[in-house]
Coordinates of N, CA and C in Angstrom, one line a residue:
Chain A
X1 N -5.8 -11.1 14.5 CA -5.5 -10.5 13.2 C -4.9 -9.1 13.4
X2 N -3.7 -8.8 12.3 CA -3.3 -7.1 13.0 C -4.4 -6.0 12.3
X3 N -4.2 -5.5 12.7 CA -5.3 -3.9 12.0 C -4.2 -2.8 12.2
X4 N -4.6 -1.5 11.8 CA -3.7 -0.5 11.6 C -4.9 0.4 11.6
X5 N -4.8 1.3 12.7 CA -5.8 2.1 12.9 C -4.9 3.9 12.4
X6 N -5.8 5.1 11.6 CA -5.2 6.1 11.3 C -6.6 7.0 11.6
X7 N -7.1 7.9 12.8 CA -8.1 8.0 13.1 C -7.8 9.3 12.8
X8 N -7.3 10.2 11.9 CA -7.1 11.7 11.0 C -7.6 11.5 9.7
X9 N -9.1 11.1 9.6 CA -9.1 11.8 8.1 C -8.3 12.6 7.0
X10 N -8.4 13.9 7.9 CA -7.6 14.8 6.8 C -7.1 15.6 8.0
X11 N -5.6 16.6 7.5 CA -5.3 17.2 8.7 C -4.9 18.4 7.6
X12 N -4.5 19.8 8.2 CA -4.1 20.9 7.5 C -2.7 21.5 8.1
X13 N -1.8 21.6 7.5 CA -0.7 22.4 8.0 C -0.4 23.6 7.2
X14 N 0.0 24.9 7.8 CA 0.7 25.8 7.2 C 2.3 25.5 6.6
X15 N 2.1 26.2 5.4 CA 3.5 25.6 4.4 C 5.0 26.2 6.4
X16 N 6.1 25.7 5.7 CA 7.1 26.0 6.8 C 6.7 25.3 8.5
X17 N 5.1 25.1 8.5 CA 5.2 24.5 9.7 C 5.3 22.9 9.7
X18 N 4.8 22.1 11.1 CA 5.2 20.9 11.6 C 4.0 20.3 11.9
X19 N 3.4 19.2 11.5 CA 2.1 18.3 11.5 C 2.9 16.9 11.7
X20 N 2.3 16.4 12.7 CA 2.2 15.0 12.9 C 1.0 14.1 12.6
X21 N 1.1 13.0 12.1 CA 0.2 11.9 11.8 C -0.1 10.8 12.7
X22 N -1.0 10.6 13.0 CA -1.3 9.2 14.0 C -1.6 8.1 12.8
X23 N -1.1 7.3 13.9 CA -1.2 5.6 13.4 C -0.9 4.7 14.8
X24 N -2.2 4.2 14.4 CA -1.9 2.8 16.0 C -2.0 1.4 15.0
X25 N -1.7 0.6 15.6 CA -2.0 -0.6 15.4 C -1.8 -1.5 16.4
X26 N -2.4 -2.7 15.8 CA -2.4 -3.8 16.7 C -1.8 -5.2 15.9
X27 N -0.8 -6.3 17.1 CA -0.7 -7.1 16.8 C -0.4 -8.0 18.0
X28 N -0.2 -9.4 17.7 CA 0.7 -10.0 18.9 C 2.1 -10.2 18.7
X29 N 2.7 -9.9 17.4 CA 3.7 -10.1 16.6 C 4.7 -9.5 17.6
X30 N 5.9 -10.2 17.9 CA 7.0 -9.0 18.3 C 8.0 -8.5 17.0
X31 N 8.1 -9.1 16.1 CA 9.0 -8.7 15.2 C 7.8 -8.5 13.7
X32 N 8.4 -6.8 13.1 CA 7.6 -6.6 12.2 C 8.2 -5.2 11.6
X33 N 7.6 -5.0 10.7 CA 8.1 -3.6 10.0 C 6.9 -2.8 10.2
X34 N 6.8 -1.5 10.2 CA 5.9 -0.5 10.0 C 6.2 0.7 8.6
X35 N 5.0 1.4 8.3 CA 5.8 2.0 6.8 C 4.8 3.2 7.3
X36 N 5.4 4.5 6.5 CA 4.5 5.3 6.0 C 5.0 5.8 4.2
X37 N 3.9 5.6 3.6 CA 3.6 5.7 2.3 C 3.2 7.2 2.1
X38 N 3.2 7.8 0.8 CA 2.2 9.1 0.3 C 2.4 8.9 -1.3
X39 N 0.9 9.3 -1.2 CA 0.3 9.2 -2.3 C -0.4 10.2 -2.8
X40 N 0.3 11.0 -3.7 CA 0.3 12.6 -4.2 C -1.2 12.2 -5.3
X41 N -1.7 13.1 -5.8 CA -2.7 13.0 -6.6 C -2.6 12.5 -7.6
X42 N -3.2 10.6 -8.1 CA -3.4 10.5 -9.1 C -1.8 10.0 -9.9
X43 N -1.0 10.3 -8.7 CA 0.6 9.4 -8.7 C 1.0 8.3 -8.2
X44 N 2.2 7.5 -8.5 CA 2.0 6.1 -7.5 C 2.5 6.8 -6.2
X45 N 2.1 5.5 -5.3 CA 2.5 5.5 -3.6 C 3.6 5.7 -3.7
X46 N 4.2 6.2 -3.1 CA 6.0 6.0 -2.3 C 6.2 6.0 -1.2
X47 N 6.9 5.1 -0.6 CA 7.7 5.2 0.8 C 8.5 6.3 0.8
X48 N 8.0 6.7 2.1 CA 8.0 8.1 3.3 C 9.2 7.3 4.1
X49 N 9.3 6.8 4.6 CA 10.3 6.0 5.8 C 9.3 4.5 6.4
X50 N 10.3 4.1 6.9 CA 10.5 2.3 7.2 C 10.7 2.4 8.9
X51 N 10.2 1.3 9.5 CA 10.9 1.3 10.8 C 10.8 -0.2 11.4
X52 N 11.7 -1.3 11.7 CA 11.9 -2.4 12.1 C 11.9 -2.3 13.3
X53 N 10.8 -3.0 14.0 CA 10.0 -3.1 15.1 C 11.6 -3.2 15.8
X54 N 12.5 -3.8 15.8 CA 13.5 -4.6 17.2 C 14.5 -3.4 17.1
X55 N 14.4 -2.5 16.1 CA 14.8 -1.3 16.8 C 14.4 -0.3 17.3
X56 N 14.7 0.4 18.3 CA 14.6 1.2 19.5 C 14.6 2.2 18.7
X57 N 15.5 2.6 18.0 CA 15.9 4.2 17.5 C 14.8 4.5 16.6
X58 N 14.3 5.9 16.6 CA 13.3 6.2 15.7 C 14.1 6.5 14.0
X59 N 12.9 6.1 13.2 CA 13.7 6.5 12.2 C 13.3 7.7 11.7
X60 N 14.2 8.3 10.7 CA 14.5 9.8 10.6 C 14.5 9.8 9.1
X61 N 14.3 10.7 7.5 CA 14.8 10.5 6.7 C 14.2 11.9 6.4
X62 N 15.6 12.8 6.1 CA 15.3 14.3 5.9 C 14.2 15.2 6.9
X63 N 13.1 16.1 6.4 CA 12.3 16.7 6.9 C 11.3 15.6 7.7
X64 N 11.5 14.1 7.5 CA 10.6 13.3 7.9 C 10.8 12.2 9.1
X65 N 9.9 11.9 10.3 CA 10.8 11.4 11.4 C 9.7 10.8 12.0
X66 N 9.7 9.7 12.6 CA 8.6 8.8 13.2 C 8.5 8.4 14.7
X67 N 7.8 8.7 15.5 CA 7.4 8.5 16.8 C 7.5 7.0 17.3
X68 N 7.9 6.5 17.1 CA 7.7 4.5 17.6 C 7.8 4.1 19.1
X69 N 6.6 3.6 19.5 CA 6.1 3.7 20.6 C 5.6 2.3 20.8
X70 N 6.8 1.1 20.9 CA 6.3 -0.3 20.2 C 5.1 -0.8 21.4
X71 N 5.8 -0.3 22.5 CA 5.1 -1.1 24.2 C 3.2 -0.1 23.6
X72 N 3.2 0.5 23.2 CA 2.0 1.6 22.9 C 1.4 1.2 21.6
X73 N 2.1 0.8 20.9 CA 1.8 0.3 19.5 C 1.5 1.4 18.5
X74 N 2.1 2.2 18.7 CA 2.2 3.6 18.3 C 3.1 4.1 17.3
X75 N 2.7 4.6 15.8 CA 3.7 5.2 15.2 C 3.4 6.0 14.3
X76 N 3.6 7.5 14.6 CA 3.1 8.7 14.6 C 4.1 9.5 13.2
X77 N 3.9 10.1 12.2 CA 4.6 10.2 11.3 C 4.9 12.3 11.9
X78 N 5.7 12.6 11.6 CA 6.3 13.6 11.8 C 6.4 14.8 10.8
X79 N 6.3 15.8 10.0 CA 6.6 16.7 8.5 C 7.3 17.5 9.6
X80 N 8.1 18.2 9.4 CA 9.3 19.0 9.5 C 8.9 20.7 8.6
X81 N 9.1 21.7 8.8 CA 9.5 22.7 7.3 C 8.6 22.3 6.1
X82 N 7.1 22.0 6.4 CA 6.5 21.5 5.3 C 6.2 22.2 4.5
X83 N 6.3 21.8 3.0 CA 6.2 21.8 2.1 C 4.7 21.7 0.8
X84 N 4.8 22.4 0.0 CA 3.5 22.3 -0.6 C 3.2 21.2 -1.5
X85 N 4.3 20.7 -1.8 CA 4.3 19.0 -2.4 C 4.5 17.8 -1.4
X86 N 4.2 18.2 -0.4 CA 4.1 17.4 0.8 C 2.3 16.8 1.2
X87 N 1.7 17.4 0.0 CA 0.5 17.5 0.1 C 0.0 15.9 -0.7
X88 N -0.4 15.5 0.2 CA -1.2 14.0 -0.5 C -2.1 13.0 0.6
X89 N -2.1 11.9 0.4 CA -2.9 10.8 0.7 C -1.6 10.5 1.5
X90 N -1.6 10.0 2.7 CA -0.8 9.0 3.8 C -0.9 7.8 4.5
X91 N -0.8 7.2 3.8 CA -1.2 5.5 4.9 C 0.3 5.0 5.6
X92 N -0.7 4.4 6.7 CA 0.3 4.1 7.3 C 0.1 2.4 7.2
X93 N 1.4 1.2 7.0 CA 1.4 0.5 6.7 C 2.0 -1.1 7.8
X94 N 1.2 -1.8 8.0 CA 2.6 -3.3 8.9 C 2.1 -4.3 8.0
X95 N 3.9 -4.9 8.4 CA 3.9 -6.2 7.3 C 4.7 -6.7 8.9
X96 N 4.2 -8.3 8.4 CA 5.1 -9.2 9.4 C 6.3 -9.1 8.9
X97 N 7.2 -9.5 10.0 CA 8.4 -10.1 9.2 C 8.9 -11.4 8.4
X98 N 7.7 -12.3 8.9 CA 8.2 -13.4 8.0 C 6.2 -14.5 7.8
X99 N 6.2 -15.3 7.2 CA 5.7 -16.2 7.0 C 4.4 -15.7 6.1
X100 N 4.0 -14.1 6.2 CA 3.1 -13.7 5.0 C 3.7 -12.4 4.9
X101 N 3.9 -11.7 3.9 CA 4.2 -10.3 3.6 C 3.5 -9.6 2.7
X102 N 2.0 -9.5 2.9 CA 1.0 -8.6 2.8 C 1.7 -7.4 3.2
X103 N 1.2 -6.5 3.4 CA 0.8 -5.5 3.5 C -0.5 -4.9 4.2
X104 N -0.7 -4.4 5.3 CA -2.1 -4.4 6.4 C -2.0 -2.7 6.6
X105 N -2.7 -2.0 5.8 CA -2.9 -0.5 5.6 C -4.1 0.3 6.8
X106 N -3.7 1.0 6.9 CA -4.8 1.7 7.7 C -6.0 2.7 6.6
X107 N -6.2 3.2 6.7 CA -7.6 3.9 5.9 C -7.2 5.5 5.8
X108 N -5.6 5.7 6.0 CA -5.5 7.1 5.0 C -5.5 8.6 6.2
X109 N -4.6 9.0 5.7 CA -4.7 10.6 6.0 C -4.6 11.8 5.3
X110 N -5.8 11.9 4.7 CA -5.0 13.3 3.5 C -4.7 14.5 4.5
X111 N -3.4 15.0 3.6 CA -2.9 16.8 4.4 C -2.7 17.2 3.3
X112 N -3.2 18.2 4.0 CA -3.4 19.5 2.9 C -2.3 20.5 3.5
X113 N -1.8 21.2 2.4 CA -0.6 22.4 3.0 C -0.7 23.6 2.4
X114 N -1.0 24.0 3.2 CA -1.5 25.9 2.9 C -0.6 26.8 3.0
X115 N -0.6 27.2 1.8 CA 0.6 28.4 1.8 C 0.8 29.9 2.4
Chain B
X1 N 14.8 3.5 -14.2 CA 14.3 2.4 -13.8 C 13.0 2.9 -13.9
X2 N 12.0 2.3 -15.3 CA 10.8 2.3 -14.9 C 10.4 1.7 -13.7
X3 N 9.1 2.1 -12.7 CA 8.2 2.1 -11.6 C 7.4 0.8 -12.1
X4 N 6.7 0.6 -11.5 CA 5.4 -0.5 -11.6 C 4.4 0.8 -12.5
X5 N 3.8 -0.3 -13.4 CA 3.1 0.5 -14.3 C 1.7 -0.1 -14.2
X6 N 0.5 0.3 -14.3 CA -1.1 -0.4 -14.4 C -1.8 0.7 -15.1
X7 N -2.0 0.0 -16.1 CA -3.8 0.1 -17.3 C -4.5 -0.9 -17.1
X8 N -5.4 0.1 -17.6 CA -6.0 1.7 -17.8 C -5.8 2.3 -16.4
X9 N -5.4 3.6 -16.8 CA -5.4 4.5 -15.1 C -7.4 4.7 -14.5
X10 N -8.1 4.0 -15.6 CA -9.4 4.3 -15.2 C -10.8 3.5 -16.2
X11 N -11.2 3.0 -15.6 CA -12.0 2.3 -16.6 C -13.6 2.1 -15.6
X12 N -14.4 2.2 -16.8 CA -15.9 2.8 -16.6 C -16.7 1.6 -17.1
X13 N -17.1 0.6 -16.4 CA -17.7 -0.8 -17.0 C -19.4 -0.6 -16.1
X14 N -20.2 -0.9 -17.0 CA -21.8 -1.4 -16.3 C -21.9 -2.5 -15.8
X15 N -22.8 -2.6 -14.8 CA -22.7 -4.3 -13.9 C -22.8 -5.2 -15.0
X16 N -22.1 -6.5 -14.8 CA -22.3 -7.7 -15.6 C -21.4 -7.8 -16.7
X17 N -20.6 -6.4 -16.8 CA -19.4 -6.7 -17.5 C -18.1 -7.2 -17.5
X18 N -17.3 -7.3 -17.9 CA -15.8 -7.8 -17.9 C -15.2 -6.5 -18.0
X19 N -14.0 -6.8 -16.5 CA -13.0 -6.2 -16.9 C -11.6 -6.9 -16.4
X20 N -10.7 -6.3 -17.3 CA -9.2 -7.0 -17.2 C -8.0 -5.0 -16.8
X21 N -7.4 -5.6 -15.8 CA -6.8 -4.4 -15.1 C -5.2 -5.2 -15.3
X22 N -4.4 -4.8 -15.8 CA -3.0 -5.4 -16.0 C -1.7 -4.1 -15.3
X23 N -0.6 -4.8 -14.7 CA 0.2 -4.2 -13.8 C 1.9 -5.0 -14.5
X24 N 2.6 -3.9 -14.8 CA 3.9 -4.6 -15.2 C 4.7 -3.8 -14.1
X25 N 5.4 -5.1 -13.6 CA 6.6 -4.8 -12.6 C 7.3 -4.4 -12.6
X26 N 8.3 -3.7 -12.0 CA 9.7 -3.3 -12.2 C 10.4 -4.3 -12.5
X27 N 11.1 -4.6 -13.7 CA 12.4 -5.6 -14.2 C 13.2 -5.6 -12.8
X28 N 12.9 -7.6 -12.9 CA 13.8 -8.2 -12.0 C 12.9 -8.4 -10.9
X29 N 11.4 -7.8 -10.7 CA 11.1 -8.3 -9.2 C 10.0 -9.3 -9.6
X30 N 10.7 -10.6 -8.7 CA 9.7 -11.8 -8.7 C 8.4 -11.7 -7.9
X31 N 8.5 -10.8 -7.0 CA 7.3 -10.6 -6.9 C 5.9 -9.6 -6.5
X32 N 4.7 -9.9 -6.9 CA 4.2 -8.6 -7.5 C 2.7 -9.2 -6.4
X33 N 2.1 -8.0 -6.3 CA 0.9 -7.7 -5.2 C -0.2 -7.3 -5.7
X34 N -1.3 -7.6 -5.8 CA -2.7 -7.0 -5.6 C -3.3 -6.2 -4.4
X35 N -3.8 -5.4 -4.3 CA -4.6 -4.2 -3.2 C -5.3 -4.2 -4.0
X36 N -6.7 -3.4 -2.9 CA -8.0 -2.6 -3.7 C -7.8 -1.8 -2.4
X37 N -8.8 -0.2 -2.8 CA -9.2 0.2 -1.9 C -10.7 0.7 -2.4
X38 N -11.1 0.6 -1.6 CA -12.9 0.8 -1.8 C -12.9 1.9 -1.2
X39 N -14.0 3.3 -1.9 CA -13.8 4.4 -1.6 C -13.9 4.7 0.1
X40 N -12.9 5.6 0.8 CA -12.6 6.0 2.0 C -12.0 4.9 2.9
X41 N -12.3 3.4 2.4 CA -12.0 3.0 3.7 C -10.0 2.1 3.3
X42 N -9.4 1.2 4.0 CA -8.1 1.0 4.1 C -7.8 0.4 2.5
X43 N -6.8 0.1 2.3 CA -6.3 -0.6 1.3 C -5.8 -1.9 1.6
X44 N -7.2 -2.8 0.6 CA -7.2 -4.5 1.1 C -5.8 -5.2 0.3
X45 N -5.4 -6.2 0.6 CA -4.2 -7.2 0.1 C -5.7 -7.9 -0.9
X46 N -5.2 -8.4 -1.9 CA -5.9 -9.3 -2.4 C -5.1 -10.6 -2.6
X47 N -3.9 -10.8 -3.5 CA -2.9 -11.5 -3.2 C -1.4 -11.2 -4.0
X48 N -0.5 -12.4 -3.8 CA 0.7 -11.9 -4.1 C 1.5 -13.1 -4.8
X49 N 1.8 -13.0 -5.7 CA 2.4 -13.7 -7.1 C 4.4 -13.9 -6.6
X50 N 5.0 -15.1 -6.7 CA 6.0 -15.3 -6.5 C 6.1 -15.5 -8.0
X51 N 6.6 -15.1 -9.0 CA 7.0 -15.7 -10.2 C 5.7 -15.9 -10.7
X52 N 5.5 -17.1 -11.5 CA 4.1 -17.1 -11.8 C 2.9 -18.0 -11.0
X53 N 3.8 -18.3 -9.9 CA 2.7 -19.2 -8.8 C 2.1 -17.7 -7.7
X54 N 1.0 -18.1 -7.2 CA 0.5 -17.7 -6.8 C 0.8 -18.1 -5.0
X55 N 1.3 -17.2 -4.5 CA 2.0 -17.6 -2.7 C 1.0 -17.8 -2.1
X56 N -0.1 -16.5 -2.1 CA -0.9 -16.2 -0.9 C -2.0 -15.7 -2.1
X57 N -3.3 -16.1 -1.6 CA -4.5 -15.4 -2.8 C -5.6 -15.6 -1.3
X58 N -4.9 -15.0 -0.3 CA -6.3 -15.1 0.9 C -7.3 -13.7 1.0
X59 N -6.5 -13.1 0.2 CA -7.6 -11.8 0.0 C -8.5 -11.4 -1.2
X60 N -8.6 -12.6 -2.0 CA -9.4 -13.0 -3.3 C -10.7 -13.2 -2.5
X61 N -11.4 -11.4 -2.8 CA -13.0 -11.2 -2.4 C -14.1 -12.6 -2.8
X62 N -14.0 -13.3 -3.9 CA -15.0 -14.1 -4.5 C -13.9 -15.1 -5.6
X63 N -15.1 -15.6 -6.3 CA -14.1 -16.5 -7.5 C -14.8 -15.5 -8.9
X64 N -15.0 -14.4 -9.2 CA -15.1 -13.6 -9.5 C -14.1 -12.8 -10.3
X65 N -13.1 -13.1 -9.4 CA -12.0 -12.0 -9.5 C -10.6 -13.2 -9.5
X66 N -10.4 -13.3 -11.0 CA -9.8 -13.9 -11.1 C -7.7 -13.4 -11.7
X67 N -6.5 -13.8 -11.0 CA -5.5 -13.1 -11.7 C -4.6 -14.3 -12.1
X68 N -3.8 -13.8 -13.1 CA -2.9 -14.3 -13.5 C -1.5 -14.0 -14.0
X69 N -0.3 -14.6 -13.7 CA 0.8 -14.0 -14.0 C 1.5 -15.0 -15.3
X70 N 0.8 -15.3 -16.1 CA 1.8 -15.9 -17.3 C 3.4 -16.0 -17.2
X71 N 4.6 -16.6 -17.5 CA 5.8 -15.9 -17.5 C 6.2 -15.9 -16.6
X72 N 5.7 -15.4 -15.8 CA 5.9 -14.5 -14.2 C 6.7 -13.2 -14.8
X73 N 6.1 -12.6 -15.5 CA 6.3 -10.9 -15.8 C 5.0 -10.2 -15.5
X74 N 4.2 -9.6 -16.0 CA 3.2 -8.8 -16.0 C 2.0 -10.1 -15.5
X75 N 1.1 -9.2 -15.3 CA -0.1 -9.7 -14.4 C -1.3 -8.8 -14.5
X76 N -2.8 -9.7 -14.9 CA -3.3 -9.3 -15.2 C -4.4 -9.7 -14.1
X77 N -5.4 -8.8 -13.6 CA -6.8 -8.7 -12.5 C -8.1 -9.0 -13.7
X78 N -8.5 -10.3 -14.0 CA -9.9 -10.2 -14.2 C -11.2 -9.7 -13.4
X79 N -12.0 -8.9 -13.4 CA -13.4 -9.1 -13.0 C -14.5 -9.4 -14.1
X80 N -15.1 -10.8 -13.8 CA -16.1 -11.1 -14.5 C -17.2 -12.0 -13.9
X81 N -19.0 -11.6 -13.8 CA -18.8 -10.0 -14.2 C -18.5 -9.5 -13.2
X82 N -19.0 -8.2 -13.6 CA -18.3 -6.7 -12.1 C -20.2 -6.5 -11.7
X83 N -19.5 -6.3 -10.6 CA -20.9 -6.1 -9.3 C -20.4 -4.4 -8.9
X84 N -21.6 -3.7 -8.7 CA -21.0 -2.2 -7.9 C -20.3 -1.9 -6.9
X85 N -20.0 -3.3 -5.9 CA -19.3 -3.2 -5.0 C -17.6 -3.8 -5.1
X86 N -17.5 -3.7 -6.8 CA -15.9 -4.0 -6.8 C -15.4 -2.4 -7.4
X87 N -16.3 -1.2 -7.4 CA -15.5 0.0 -7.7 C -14.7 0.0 -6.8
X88 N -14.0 0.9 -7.4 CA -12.5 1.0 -6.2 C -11.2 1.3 -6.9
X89 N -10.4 1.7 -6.1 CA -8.7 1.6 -6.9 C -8.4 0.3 -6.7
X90 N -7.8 0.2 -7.9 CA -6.6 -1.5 -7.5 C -5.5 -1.3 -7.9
X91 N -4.5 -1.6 -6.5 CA -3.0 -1.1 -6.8 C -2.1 -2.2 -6.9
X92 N -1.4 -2.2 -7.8 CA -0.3 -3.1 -8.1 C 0.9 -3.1 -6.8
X93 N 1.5 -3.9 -6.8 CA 3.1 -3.5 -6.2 C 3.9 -4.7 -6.4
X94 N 4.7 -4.1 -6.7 CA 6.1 -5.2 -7.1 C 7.7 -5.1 -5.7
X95 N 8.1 -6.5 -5.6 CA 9.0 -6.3 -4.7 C 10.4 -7.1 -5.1
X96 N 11.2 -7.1 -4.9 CA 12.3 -8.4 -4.8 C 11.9 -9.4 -3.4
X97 N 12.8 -10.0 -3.2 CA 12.6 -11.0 -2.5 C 12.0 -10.5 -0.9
X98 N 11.0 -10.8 -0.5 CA 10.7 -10.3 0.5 C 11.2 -11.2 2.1
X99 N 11.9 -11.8 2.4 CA 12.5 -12.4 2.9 C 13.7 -11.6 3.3
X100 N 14.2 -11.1 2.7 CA 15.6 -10.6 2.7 C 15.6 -9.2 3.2
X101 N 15.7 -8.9 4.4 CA 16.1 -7.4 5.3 C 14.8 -6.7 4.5
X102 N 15.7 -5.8 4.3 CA 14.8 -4.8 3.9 C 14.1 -4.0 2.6
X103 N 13.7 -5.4 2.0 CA 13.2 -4.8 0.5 C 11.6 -4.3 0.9
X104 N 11.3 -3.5 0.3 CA 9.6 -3.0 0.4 C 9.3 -3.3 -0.5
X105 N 7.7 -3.0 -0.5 CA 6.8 -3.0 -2.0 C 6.7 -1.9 -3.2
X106 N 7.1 -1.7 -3.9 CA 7.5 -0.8 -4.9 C 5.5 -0.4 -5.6
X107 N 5.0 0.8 -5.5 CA 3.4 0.4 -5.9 C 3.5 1.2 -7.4
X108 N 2.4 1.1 -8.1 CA 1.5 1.8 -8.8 C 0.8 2.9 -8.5
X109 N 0.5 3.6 -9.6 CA -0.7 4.5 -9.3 C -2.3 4.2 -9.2
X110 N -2.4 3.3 -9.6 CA -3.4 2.2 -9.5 C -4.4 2.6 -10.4
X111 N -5.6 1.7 -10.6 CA -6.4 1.7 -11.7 C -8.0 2.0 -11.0
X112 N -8.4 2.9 -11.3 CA -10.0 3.3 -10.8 C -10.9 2.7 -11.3
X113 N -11.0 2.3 -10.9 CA -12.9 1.0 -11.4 C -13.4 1.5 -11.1
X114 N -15.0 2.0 -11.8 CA -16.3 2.5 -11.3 C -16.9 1.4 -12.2
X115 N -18.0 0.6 -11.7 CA -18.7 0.0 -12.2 C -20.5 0.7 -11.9
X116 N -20.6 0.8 -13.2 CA -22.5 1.5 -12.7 C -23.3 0.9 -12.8

């Protein structure tokens, strides 16, 4: 069965600086998606960025950029220039690519951003 | 484009009661998802609605917890009754066709159950 491990409770960054997020998981799957979500207080989740296992290139979207480390099962979320509305709940997310499309969450990272 | 929507954003039931937690999709997506997350720990799949059939219901905790999608538009989470160990958020998500590249799950803000 896959699991999705996020072993940061909570992490703190100063506003303008750079915090990275861990996320491991496990599967035997070679083909699959990975997500990171945030979920601001008491707002819905939204997708942070996507990344399709059979690509190599990390994905990148604005101040936000992901570590993929498939041979390691590794995928590390990145904040850039952060932000005070950058402040929320973070899960990190795998879905197969095909035959069930659950959704397999890890247990959360809140960051907190200090001004 | 309204989001995926779910009421009550919170609801306060004593063990042995009923409750009904309902989630309307984004227009146009066939299909829509159940989660819970129980305080601190991950956010569980419960199941996932293709139209109004039911795909996958392998994450249906008990026969307790019963859903339904009429239509196949909105969708409704029974608990009856509620036990203390079904507080929790329960998050909606709606998708288009999950098959196809790269659609994701669109969520909710989800609905807080505390049962006392």
């Amino acid at each position: 069965a896959q699991t999705v491990t996020q072993s940061q409770p909570e992490m703190s960054v100063q506003e303008a600086e750079t915090v990275t997020l861990s996320c491991t998981y496990d599967t035997s799957e070679s083909d699959y998606y990975l997500f990171w979500y945030k979920q601001p207080p008491s707002r819905q989740m939204i997708l942070v960025i996507r990344q399709e296992a059979y690509k190599q290139q990390n994905a990148t979207e604005n101040r936000f950029s992901v570590n993929f480390q498939k041979a390691a099962k590794s995928f590390s979320l990145k904040i850039s220039d952060s932000q005070l509305g950058d402040a929320a709940m973070y899960f990190c997310a795998y879905r197969r690519r095909s035959g069930t499309y659950k959704y397999i969450f890890g247990t959360g990272t809140r960051l907190k951003v200090l001004a | 484009e309204a989001g995926v929507t779910q009421f009550p954003s919170h609801s306060v039931i004593e063990k042995g009661q009923t409750v009904t937690l309902r989630c309307d999709p984004i227009s146009g997506h066939d299909n829509l998802y159940w989660y819970r997350r129980v305080m601190g720990k991950e956010i569980k799949f419960l199941l996932h609605f293709v139209k109004e059939s039911k795909q996958d219901e392998s994450g249906m905790p008990n026969n307790r917890f019963l859903a339904e999608r009429t239509g196949g538009t909105y969708s409704t989470l029974k608990v009856q009754p509620a036990e203390l160990e079904d507080s929790g958020v329960y998050f909606c998500a709606s998708s288009q066709d999950p098959r196809v590249g790269k659609n994701i799950q669109y969520f909710g803000a989800g609905t807080r159950l505390s049962v006392l």
